[in-house]
XYZ file of C-alpha atoms in Angstrom:
550
model
C -38.106 -10.190 111.668
C -35.921 -7.187 110.780
C -32.180 -7.891 110.463
C -29.657 -5.376 111.845
C -25.944 -4.825 111.460
C -23.304 -4.899 114.213
C -23.879 -1.199 114.849
C -27.619 -1.730 115.195
C -28.701 -0.209 111.889
C -31.347 -2.192 110.025
C -30.405 -3.945 106.804
C -32.300 -2.918 103.682
C -35.063 -5.323 102.745
C -34.277 -7.684 99.909
C -36.336 -7.083 96.792
C -39.029 -9.598 96.078
C -38.584 -12.134 93.322
C -41.538 -10.742 91.403
C -39.976 -7.274 91.343
C -36.669 -8.621 90.046
C -38.411 -10.468 87.269
C -40.813 -7.764 86.242
C -38.211 -5.104 85.588
C -36.463 -7.017 82.741
C -39.845 -8.127 81.394
C -41.151 -4.552 81.304
C -37.957 -3.385 79.605
C -38.320 -6.165 77.045
C -41.865 -5.008 76.287
C -40.644 -1.428 75.784
C -37.956 -2.681 73.406
C -40.547 -4.829 71.619
C -42.741 -1.802 70.955
C -39.766 0.186 69.636
C -38.717 -2.720 67.412
C -42.251 -2.979 65.995
C -42.152 0.693 65.006
C -38.644 0.294 63.592
C -39.597 -2.711 61.466
C -42.458 -0.820 59.829
C -40.267 2.201 59.199
C -37.451 0.028 57.853
C -39.729 -1.770 55.418
C -40.957 1.497 53.920
C -37.409 2.904 53.867
C -36.093 -0.078 51.913
C -38.970 0.161 49.456
C -38.465 3.888 48.865
C -34.680 3.481 48.517
C -35.136 0.735 45.911
C -37.491 2.939 43.903
C -35.100 5.879 44.243
C -32.147 3.824 43.014
C -34.087 2.448 40.037
C -35.410 5.854 39.026
C -33.482 7.345 36.062
C -34.225 10.913 37.156
C -34.145 11.135 40.964
C -35.283 14.473 42.349
C -33.230 14.304 45.560
C -30.516 12.339 47.285
C -30.861 9.453 49.741
C -31.729 11.932 52.492
C -34.841 13.007 50.619
C -35.809 9.358 50.098
C -35.482 8.667 53.834
C -37.585 11.727 54.664
C -40.198 10.457 52.228
C -40.160 7.047 53.934
C -40.704 8.737 57.308
C -43.636 10.684 55.854
C -45.159 7.505 54.445
C -44.832 5.809 57.852
C -46.679 8.694 59.467
C -49.291 8.653 56.693
C -49.861 4.947 57.388
C -51.113 5.970 60.838
C -53.556 8.486 59.391
C -51.357 11.518 60.045
C -51.922 14.443 57.711
C -48.877 15.607 55.741
C -48.276 19.087 54.355
C -46.897 19.667 50.850
C -45.201 23.045 50.343
C -43.923 22.768 46.741
C -47.211 23.614 45.047
C -47.784 25.705 41.899
C -49.819 28.281 43.775
C -47.379 28.484 46.669
C -50.140 27.685 49.172
C -49.375 24.667 51.406
C -51.587 21.731 50.436
C -52.571 19.061 52.982
C -52.328 15.382 52.068
C -54.543 13.318 54.339
C -55.828 10.490 52.159
C -54.445 7.399 53.890
C -54.001 4.174 51.882
C -55.750 1.709 54.165
C -53.529 -1.169 53.138
C -50.553 0.680 54.629
C -52.369 0.814 57.972
C -52.186 -2.983 58.184
C -48.371 -2.846 58.507
C -48.095 -0.950 61.833
C -51.215 -2.638 63.206
C -49.875 -6.152 62.636
C -46.421 -5.328 63.988
C -47.779 -3.625 67.096
C -50.222 -6.445 67.733
C -47.430 -9.003 67.425
C -45.255 -7.081 69.896
C -48.090 -7.007 72.439
C -48.714 -10.738 72.038
C -45.040 -11.562 72.525
C -44.878 -9.356 75.614
C -47.843 -11.174 77.136
C -46.308 -14.638 76.682
C -43.665 -16.257 78.885
C -40.685 -17.966 77.262
C -40.146 -20.301 80.248
C -42.605 -22.093 82.488
C -41.292 -20.531 85.715
C -41.160 -17.021 84.250
C -43.719 -14.624 85.673
C -45.994 -13.008 83.106
C -46.661 -9.300 83.387
C -50.226 -8.146 83.919
C -52.125 -7.107 80.831
C -52.059 -3.435 81.820
C -48.295 -3.458 82.316
C -47.654 -5.107 78.948
C -49.984 -2.685 77.218
C -48.335 0.376 78.774
C -44.764 -0.808 78.178
C -45.275 -1.705 74.513
C -47.128 1.539 73.927
C -44.325 3.605 75.462
C -41.709 2.044 73.179
C -43.798 2.544 70.078
C -44.726 6.152 70.828
C -41.099 7.030 71.561
C -40.105 5.978 68.051
C -43.152 7.767 66.658
C -42.056 11.036 68.248
C -38.555 10.680 66.772
C -39.929 9.944 63.294
C -42.235 12.960 63.474
C -39.312 15.210 64.379
C -37.171 13.727 61.584
C -39.901 14.118 58.939
C -40.209 17.835 59.800
C -37.007 18.500 57.839
C -38.243 16.830 54.651
C -40.346 18.021 51.724
C -43.590 16.709 53.280
C -43.551 17.219 57.048
C -46.330 15.964 59.264
C -48.890 18.147 60.936
C -47.916 17.984 64.639
C -51.506 18.119 65.894
C -52.583 15.335 63.539
C -49.597 13.183 64.510
C -50.238 13.780 68.222
C -53.488 11.819 68.185
C -53.372 9.586 65.092
C -50.238 7.641 66.082
C -51.415 6.949 69.671
C -54.858 5.953 68.395
C -53.501 3.282 66.036
C -50.980 2.075 68.613
C -53.566 1.812 71.395
C -56.020 -0.182 69.285
C -53.337 -2.554 67.972
C -51.750 -3.103 71.393
C -55.131 -3.722 73.017
C -55.963 -6.282 70.326
C -52.629 -8.037 70.875
C -52.988 -8.244 74.656
C -56.590 -9.375 74.358
C -55.633 -12.120 71.907
C -52.754 -13.291 74.124
C -55.111 -13.604 77.107
C -57.382 -15.960 75.184
C -59.844 -13.335 73.923
C -61.854 -13.138 77.155
C -65.301 -11.598 77.035
C -65.215 -10.521 80.674
C -65.289 -9.677 83.423
C -65.821 -6.008 82.784
C -64.280 -3.411 85.107
C -65.920 -3.242 88.501
C -66.468 0.499 88.255
C -69.127 -0.057 85.611
C -72.747 -0.359 86.839
C -73.876 -3.879 87.578
C -76.726 -3.644 85.068
C -74.282 -2.743 82.304
C -71.958 -5.631 83.145
C -74.847 -8.104 83.127
C -76.310 -6.729 79.916
C -73.087 -6.885 77.906
C -72.580 -10.614 78.517
C -75.974 -11.471 77.059
C -75.937 -13.520 73.845
C -77.808 -10.818 71.957
C -74.731 -8.580 71.837
C -72.471 -11.306 70.458
C -75.091 -12.045 67.809
C -75.449 -8.340 67.039
C -71.692 -8.036 66.565
C -71.676 -11.056 64.279
C -74.634 -9.771 62.283
C -73.216 -6.255 61.988
C -69.809 -7.552 60.933
C -71.470 -9.798 58.352
C -73.420 -6.869 56.930
C -70.291 -4.700 56.752
C -68.381 -7.473 54.972
C -71.190 -7.819 52.452
C -71.106 -4.066 51.830
C -67.334 -4.115 51.344
C -67.569 -7.105 49.033
C -70.299 -5.372 47.065
C -68.150 -2.241 46.881
C -65.280 -4.282 45.482
C -67.668 -5.769 42.922
C -68.857 -2.294 41.893
C -65.283 -1.023 41.513
C -64.184 -4.105 39.588
C -67.129 -3.850 37.215
C -66.399 -0.163 36.634
C -62.712 -0.842 35.965
C -63.666 -3.509 33.453
C -66.234 -1.248 31.791
C -63.716 1.615 31.472
C -60.751 -0.613 30.665
C -59.446 1.546 27.814
C -59.503 4.748 29.876
C -57.785 3.010 32.798
C -55.003 1.679 30.589
C -54.445 5.046 28.917
C -54.251 6.794 32.291
C -51.742 4.258 33.607
C -49.444 4.499 30.593
C -49.529 8.293 30.428
C -48.212 8.841 33.950
C -44.668 7.596 33.310
C -42.694 5.729 30.709
C -40.115 3.894 32.883
C -40.761 0.599 34.589
C -39.820 1.867 38.057
C -42.375 4.679 37.832
C -45.066 2.353 36.595
C -44.264 -0.053 39.409
C -44.645 2.794 41.905
C -48.011 3.773 40.407
C -49.157 0.158 40.467
C -48.037 -0.206 44.077
C -49.906 2.951 45.088
C -53.052 1.718 43.360
C -52.718 -1.608 45.165
C -52.513 0.078 48.575
C -55.643 2.090 47.718
C -57.795 -0.980 46.957
C -59.399 -1.026 50.460
C -60.235 2.678 50.030
C -61.863 1.895 46.703
C -63.944 -0.852 48.344
C -65.264 1.586 50.959
C -65.979 4.191 48.282
C -67.829 1.612 46.201
C -69.917 0.638 49.238
C -70.721 4.308 49.895
C -71.693 4.689 46.243
C -74.042 1.698 46.447
C -75.586 2.961 49.696
C -76.645 6.197 48.001
C -74.628 9.073 49.548
C -71.707 8.369 47.225
C -68.294 9.985 47.635
C -66.945 13.476 47.117
C -64.381 14.305 44.431
C -63.778 17.871 45.443
C -65.843 20.803 46.569
C -69.505 20.460 45.528
C -68.812 17.373 43.368
C -70.312 14.042 44.452
C -70.645 10.776 42.550
C -73.887 8.905 43.323
C -75.988 6.309 41.497
C -78.417 9.107 40.596
C -75.822 11.031 38.610
C -72.314 12.439 38.357
C -71.795 16.117 37.440
C -68.171 15.595 36.428
C -64.886 16.781 37.911
C -62.476 18.177 35.285
C -59.761 19.105 37.809
C -59.005 15.537 38.930
C -55.435 14.234 38.665
C -54.627 11.389 36.305
C -54.794 8.050 38.106
C -56.016 4.586 37.037
C -58.627 4.259 39.786
C -60.071 7.711 39.041
C -60.413 6.776 35.384
C -63.081 4.230 36.374
C -65.534 6.919 37.516
C -69.038 6.788 36.008
C -69.799 8.841 32.941
C -70.865 12.431 33.387
C -74.624 12.937 33.457
C -77.684 11.490 35.158
C -77.808 7.935 36.435
C -78.692 4.965 34.270
C -80.221 1.575 35.087
C -76.672 0.226 35.168
C -75.702 2.595 37.992
C -79.010 2.066 39.768
C -78.250 -1.659 39.946
C -75.634 -0.894 42.631
C -78.531 -0.494 45.094
C -78.702 -4.281 45.231
C -75.576 -4.315 47.421
C -77.215 -2.795 50.546
C -80.263 -4.985 49.964
C -78.124 -8.109 50.220
C -76.357 -6.622 53.253
C -79.677 -6.080 55.039
C -80.705 -9.662 54.326
C -77.373 -10.895 55.700
C -77.785 -8.914 58.926
C -81.278 -10.333 59.414
C -80.115 -13.885 58.778
C -77.159 -13.759 61.181
C -79.224 -12.093 63.912
C -81.452 -15.156 64.460
C -80.521 -17.447 67.308
C -81.077 -21.176 67.306
C -82.268 -21.189 70.905
C -86.033 -21.726 70.943
C -86.734 -19.754 74.091
C -86.064 -16.425 72.336
C -89.104 -14.289 71.620
C -89.878 -12.350 68.471
C -89.120 -9.072 70.220
C -85.677 -10.298 71.247
C -84.935 -11.355 67.672
C -86.064 -7.995 66.299
C -83.933 -6.163 68.884
C -80.883 -8.232 67.978
C -81.362 -7.430 64.296
C -81.701 -3.726 65.084
C -78.504 -3.811 67.140
C -76.769 -5.585 64.265
C -77.831 -2.725 61.993
C -76.348 -0.264 64.504
C -73.053 -2.193 64.486
C -73.018 -2.212 60.687
C -73.672 1.532 60.576
C -70.912 2.277 63.089
C -68.459 0.066 61.214
C -69.137 1.800 57.919
C -68.883 5.180 59.653
C -65.382 4.401 60.878
C -64.274 2.963 57.541
C -65.630 5.952 55.618
C -63.834 8.369 57.931
C -60.561 6.426 57.614
C -60.736 6.131 53.819
C -61.395 9.830 53.121
C -59.146 12.848 53.351
C -57.877 15.864 51.470
C -55.490 15.667 48.523
C -54.908 19.362 48.305
C -56.597 22.687 48.860
C -59.683 24.292 47.337
C -61.130 21.768 44.865
C -59.433 18.706 46.354
C -60.026 19.643 49.987
C -62.838 17.072 50.207
C -62.025 13.688 48.788
C -63.881 10.504 49.649
C -67.184 9.543 51.301
C -68.727 11.668 54.024
C -68.522 9.570 57.189
C -71.841 10.455 58.838
C -74.002 10.142 55.714
C -72.431 6.775 54.903
C -73.050 5.493 58.426
C -76.651 6.682 58.514
C -77.368 5.145 55.113
C -75.844 1.811 56.164
C -77.931 1.772 59.344
C -81.205 2.664 57.568
C -80.757 0.126 54.769
C -79.871 -2.741 57.100
C -82.423 -1.899 59.809
C -85.344 -1.651 57.381
C -84.518 -5.025 55.848
C -82.909 -6.930 58.721
C -85.699 -6.652 61.304
C -88.515 -8.193 59.202
C -86.142 -10.780 57.735
C -84.966 -11.834 61.211
C -88.542 -12.151 62.477
C -89.542 -14.177 59.405
C -86.551 -16.527 59.740
C -87.276 -16.938 63.460
C -90.900 -17.823 62.702
C -89.814 -20.329 60.061
C -87.324 -22.052 62.341
C -89.792 -22.288 65.241
C -92.804 -23.401 63.209
C -94.681 -26.402 64.663
C -94.258 -29.812 63.134
C -97.056 -30.809 60.766
C -97.690 -34.543 60.640
C -100.030 -36.676 58.511
C -103.656 -36.934 59.553
C -106.784 -38.551 58.224
C -107.601 -42.045 56.977
C -104.344 -42.266 55.027
C -102.177 -41.624 58.070
C -101.123 -45.285 58.272
C -99.731 -45.167 54.764
C -97.904 -41.897 55.420
C -96.039 -43.045 58.520
C -93.121 -44.386 56.563
C -92.795 -41.193 54.468
C -91.031 -37.905 55.318
C -93.300 -36.304 57.934
C -91.383 -33.027 58.321
C -89.714 -33.882 61.638
C -86.290 -33.452 60.111
C -86.962 -29.822 59.225
C -84.617 -27.193 60.674
C -85.650 -26.104 64.131
C -88.160 -28.844 64.987
C -85.762 -31.403 66.379
C -84.228 -28.875 68.770
C -87.651 -28.239 70.321
C -88.401 -31.928 70.777
C -85.028 -32.850 72.198
C -85.094 -29.891 74.615
C -88.524 -30.937 75.873
C -87.428 -34.569 76.242
C -84.283 -33.669 78.196
C -86.245 -31.374 80.475
C -88.888 -34.007 81.247
C -86.553 -37.012 81.493
C -84.185 -35.399 83.981
C -81.763 -37.975 85.367
C -82.984 -40.689 83.000
C -81.006 -39.302 80.070
C -77.622 -40.815 81.193
C -79.304 -44.255 81.372
C -80.120 -44.140 77.678
C -76.895 -45.914 76.710
C -77.446 -49.524 75.744
C -74.799 -52.174 75.446
C -74.152 -53.297 71.885
C -75.767 -56.458 70.790
C -79.024 -57.840 69.460
C -82.161 -56.362 70.942
C -84.733 -58.977 72.005
C -88.262 -58.563 70.757
C -90.927 -59.427 73.348
C -93.015 -62.356 72.232
C -96.178 -60.398 73.058
C -95.586 -58.107 70.110
C -96.798 -59.881 67.045
C -94.997 -59.773 63.751
C -98.005 -58.197 62.088
C -98.047 -55.316 64.529
C -94.375 -54.660 63.907
C -94.883 -54.721 60.150
C -97.941 -52.460 60.330
C -95.956 -49.679 61.965
C -93.266 -49.889 59.231
C -90.759 -48.332 61.623
C -88.976 -49.921 64.598
C -87.422 -47.903 67.384
C -85.275 -48.718 70.408
C -86.289 -47.137 73.735
C -85.559 -47.285 77.457
C -88.065 -48.938 79.702
C -90.154 -46.758 81.933
C -90.693 -43.953 79.396
C -93.438 -43.069 76.985
C -92.825 -40.417 74.354
C -95.625 -38.713 72.484
C -94.284 -38.376 68.971
C -97.336 -36.810 67.370
C -98.636 -38.990 64.562
C -96.362 -41.877 65.527
C -96.487 -42.703 69.267
C -93.990 -44.884 71.055
C -94.951 -47.386 73.771
C -92.364 -48.823 76.170
C -92.145 -52.116 78.000
C -91.610 -52.120 81.801
C -88.531 -53.397 83.508
C -85.391 -52.352 85.288
C -82.842 -49.794 84.214
C -81.352 -50.588 80.869
C -84.048 -53.018 79.793
C -85.090 -52.270 76.250
C -87.666 -53.529 73.855
C -88.315 -53.110 70.190
C -91.942 -52.269 69.494
C -93.898 -50.888 66.637
C -94.373 -47.164 65.966
C -97.970 -46.815 64.842
C -100.019 -43.869 63.682
C -103.166 -44.095 65.828
C -103.496 -43.780 69.605
C -105.860 -46.759 69.714
C -103.190 -48.970 68.219
C -100.736 -47.750 70.849
C -103.123 -48.923 73.545
C -103.269 -52.366 71.925
C -99.477 -52.635 71.910
C -99.341 -51.453 75.517
C -101.803 -54.145 76.595
C -99.779 -56.723 74.728
C -96.598 -55.947 76.636
C -98.442 -55.192 79.940
C -96.890 -51.729 80.253
C -98.805 -48.932 81.978
C -98.703 -45.759 79.929
C -96.744 -42.973 81.613
C -97.647 -39.300 81.063
C -96.436 -38.329 77.588
C -93.608 -35.881 76.969
C -95.135 -33.396 74.548
C -92.879 -32.236 71.764
C -90.126 -34.839 72.285
C -88.619 -36.593 69.345
C -86.748 -39.875 68.882
C -85.093 -40.638 65.593
C -86.401 -43.920 64.265
C -84.426 -46.496 62.401
C -86.247 -47.965 59.447
C -86.683 -51.701 58.950
C -87.798 -53.309 55.718
C -90.935 -55.424 56.002
C -90.272 -59.170 56.146
C -90.721 -61.147 52.999
């Protein structure tokens, strides 16, 4: 009912409680995004100021150091900087992003999104995921615009076009990851505007397995790349040390060089993986290092990581050995693509392995594109792996190896159980008959649960001694060499060893002999007067072994 004043004018409606609560929460999310950007910028500013103070020959004042910190913050987002103080006078772009610096804004932005999605009090209303995402993103991008404008007055300003899409890209991915993690990492539901077939297809287990297999293959490639780089650094240890010592003679400069090399370690891992895959990486115009050979690049700057490049000339068996990295990656993709569910066909397994190879190729494509960039003009305009050749090579290597490996592993896990047969079957009952092999017990238990139905909950037996029916002779129990406990009313066909069950009500159990021949099972069944029920093919019951009586 609408309330009116004495003059008859209606009173304004009171705002809802949800509206009053959401406004401060949205403002807090905006502030959280701005604080995340400020923390990353402040960390780099403190680091640059410390290096500037410790330098015996600073080139500029504190203003230049702060401009450099702003440029580094933009470079951490993948933004391309422009260097004007070159020998030729031509502006030189600097777009090689140290990937370890990217982790700083990503972690801070993700943390801000997670905090915005959580409620400090139980009665506090939590903002929707879309509202948190938008608010945190607005705060972060506002600071990013201010930093871009401030860095324009320094010695290395940012390219406005590059900053316009690199900073939002990193912020969007980090904020989405934070909101998704705060919501419990849900896998669905997908938006309703997507086709129904797409929404049903994405939730299938094959896609989760493909993501796991592709991620495993990419991790193997990165680990192999790190191994290649580490081996090369060790092999060229003298050249690396000489390059490091020749750059500067003061401890602050050497610390800065060491810090820069440390932030470039993820880039070196991606470059090593691209080298092992075959396409290699570019070191300038028309210069590429591959396992087949390295023509040499005399115009490269002095840097410890560049001193570990292979020797000039054709490839050697030592460089060819790097091809083993993608081989191991393909095997890993094939192994992780196999499901343990027995109802999966060979075609489904092969398709999952192929999708895992696609995921691995796309992952390496993105990493190669992020790790490369120009370090100058002309000769150094192309520096790092080519993204599309690296992705195609990763997909081909893993697909060729993963599909047959996945099919072979699937066939091995679903192989039928092979039991003892022949006149010596009685003596082989007590030995390992292969039922404990990987994959066989899942088939037998699945078949038993499907056939037993509601009888499975009645399998529990109260603790205590199990009576042995007097009709079962001691010799029969010794001849089987294995005693098992079962529920009455069931008969399980265990292959070479078949289990007979005594009749009775629910919960009544008997301990009978597990024998190797069907004829002997009939004898035991007659002894306990139990009609044989239809067998459950493929079921398995773990037997407990009993020593024969003395």
